[in-house]
Each structure stands twice: as structure tokens, then as C-alpha cells.
Coordinates of N, CA and C in Angstrom, one line a residue:
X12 N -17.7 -53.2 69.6 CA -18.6 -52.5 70.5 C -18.9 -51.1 70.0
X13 N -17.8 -50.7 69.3 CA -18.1 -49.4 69.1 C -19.0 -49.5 67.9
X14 N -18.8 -49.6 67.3 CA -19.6 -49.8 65.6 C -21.5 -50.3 65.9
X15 N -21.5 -51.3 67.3 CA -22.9 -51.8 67.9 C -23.4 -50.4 68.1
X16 N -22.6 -49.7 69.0 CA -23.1 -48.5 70.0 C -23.0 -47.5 68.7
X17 N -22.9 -47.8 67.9 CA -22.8 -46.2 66.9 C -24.3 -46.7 66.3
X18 N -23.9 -47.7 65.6 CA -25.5 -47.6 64.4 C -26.7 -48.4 65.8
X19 N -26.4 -48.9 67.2 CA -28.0 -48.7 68.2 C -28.0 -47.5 68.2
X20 N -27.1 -46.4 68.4 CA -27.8 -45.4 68.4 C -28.6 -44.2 67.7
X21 N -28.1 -44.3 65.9 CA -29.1 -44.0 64.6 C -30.2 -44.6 65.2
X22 N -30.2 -45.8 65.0 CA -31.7 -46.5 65.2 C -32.6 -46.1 66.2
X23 N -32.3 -45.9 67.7 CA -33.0 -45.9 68.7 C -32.9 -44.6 69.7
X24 N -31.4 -44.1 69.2 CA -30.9 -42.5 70.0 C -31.1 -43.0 71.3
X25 N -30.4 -44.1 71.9 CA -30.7 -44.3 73.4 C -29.6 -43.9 74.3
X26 N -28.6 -43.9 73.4 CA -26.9 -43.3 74.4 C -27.0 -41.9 74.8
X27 N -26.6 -41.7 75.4 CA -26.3 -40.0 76.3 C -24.7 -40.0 76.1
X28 N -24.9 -38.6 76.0 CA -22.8 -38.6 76.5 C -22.3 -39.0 77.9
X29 N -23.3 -39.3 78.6 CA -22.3 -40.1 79.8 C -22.2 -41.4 79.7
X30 N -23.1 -41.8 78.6 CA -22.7 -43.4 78.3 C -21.7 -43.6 77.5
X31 N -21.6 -43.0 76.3 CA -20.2 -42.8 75.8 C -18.8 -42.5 76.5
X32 N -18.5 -41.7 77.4 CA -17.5 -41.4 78.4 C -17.5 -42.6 79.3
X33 N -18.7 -43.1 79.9 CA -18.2 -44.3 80.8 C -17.2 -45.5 79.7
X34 N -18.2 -46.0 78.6 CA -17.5 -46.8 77.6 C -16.0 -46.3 77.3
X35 N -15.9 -45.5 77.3 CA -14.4 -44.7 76.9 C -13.4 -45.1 77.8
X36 N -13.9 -44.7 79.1 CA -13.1 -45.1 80.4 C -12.8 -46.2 80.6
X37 N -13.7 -47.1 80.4 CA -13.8 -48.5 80.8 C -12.5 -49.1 79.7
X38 N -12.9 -48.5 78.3 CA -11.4 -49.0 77.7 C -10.0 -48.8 77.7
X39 N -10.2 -47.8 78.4 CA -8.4 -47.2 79.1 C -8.4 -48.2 80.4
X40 N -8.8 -48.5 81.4 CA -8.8 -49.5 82.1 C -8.7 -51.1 81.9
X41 N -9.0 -51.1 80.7 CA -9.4 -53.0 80.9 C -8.0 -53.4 79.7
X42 N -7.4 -52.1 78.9 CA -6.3 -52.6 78.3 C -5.5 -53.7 78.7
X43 N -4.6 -54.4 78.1 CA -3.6 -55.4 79.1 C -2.5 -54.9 79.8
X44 N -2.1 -53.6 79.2 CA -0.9 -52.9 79.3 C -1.5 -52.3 80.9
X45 N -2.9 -52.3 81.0 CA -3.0 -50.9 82.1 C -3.4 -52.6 83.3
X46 N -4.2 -53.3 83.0 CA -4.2 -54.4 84.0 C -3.1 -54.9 84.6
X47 N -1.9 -55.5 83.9 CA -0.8 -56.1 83.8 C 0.1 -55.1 85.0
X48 N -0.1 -53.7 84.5 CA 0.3 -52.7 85.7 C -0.4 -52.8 86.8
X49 N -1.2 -52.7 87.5 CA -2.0 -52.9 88.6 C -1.6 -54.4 89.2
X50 N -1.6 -55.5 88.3 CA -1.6 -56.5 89.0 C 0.3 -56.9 89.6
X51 N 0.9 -56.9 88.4 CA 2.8 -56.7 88.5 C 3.3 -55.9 88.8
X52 N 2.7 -54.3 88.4 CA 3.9 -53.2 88.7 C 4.5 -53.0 87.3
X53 N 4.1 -54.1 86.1 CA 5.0 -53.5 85.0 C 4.3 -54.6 83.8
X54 N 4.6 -54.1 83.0 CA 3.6 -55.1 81.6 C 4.8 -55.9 80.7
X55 N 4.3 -56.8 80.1 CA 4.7 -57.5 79.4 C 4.2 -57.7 77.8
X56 N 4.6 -57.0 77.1 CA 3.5 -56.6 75.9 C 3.7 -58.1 75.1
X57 N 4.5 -58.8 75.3 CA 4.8 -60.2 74.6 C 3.6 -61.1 74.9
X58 N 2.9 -60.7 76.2 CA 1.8 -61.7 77.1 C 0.7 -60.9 76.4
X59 N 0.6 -59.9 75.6 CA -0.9 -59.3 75.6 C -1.7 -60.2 74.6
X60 N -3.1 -60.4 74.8 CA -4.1 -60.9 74.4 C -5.4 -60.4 73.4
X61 N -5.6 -59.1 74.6 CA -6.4 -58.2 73.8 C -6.2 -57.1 73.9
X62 N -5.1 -56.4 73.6 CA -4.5 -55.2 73.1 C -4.3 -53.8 74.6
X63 N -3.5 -53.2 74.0 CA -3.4 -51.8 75.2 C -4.5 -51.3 75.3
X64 N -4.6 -50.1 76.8 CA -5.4 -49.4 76.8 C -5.4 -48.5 75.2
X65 N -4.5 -48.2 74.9 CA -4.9 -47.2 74.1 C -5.4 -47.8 72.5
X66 N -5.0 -48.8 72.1 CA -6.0 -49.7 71.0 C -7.1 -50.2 71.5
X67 N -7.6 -50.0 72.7 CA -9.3 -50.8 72.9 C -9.8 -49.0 72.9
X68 N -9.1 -47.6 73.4 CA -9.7 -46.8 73.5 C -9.8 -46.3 71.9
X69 N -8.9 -46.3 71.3 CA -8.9 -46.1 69.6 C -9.9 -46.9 69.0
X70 N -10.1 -48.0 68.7 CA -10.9 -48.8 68.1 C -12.5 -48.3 68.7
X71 N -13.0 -48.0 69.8 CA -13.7 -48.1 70.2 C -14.2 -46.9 70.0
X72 N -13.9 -45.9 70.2 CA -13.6 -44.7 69.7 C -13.9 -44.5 68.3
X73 N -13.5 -44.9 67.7 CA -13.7 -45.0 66.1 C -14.6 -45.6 65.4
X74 N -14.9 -46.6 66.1 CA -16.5 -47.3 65.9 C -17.7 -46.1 66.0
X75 N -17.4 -46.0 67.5 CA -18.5 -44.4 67.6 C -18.6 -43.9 66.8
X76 N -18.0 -43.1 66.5 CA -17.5 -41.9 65.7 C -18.0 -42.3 63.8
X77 N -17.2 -43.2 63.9 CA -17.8 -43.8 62.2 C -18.7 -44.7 62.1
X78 N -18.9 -45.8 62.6 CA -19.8 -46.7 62.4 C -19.0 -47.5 61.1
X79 N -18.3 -47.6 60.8 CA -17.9 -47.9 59.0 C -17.1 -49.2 59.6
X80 N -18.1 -50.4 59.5 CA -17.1 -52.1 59.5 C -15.9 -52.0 58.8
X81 N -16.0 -51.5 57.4 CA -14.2 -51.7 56.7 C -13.2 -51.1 57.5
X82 N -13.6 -50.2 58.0 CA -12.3 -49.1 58.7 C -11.9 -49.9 59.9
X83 N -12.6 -50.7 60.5 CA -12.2 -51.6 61.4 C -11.2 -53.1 61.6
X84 N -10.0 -52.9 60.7 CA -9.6 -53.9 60.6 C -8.0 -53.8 61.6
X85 N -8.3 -54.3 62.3 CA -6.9 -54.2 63.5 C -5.5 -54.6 63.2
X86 N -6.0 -56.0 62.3 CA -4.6 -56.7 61.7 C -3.5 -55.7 60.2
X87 N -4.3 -54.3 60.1 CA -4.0 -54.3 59.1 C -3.9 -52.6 59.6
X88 N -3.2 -52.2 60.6 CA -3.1 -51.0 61.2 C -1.6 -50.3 61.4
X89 N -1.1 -49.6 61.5 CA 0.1 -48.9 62.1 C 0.0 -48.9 63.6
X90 N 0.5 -49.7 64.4 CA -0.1 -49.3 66.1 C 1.2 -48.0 66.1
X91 N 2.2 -47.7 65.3 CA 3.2 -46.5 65.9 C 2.5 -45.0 66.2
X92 N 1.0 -45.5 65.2 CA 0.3 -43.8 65.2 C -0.6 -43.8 66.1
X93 N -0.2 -44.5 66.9 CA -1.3 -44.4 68.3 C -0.9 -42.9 68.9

């Protein structure tokens, strides 16, 4: 998403910074770690599917920011330097 929303925006300059901030937000919420909380009271990182809030906010984040597909490889990251 991030990498879409970085080079639509070279192309077309259609994002605002409150589109950016809402996307930002939306990824600290939809994490599994921050769902899993709301719905249980407590997470199970063993059950996660598609990643913490703070790896969908990172990735997403960095797409913005760079646009660069290679830098985007998840399987091949440190998550300790989150």
C-alpha cells in the first residue's frame, strides 16, 4: 500500500497529509497484536497472520517515504528494531 500511495502520488499528487495520517492510523489499529487486544484482552503472537500494529505501521510507512520495491522485503528483516 505504501509503495502504491508513494509513486500514485509522483504521478498524480492526489494525497494530502491527512490522507497519509488517516493511512498511518488505520495501520496501528488493524495490526493483530492491537485487534486480538480489543477482542481477548491479550494477544497471541503464535496466532498472528498479518503482522503487529507496529510492522503494518513500519512497512507502510516506508513505502511512503521511499517508494523503493527492494527495500520491501519482510521475510528478510530484523523485527527486534522495531
Amino acid at each position: 500500500a505504501g509503495l502504491w500511495g508513494n509513486h500514485e502520488n509522483k504521478r498524480y499528487n492526489s494525497l494530502e497529509d491527512g490522507d497519509i495520517d488517516e493511512a498511518l492510523g488505520a495501520a496501528k489499529v488493524i495490526g493483530d497484536d492491537y485487534l486480538q487486544k480489543q477482542a481477548r484482552g491479550y494477544a497471541v503472537p503464535e496466532s498472528f497472520n498479518h503482522g503487529t500494529s507496529a510492522q503494518r505501521f513500519k512497512w507502510l510507512k516506508k513505502g511512503l517515504d521511499r517508494g523503493v520495491f527492494s527495500e520491501g522485503n519482510t521475510f528478510d528483516f530484523n523485527y527486534n528494531d522495531l
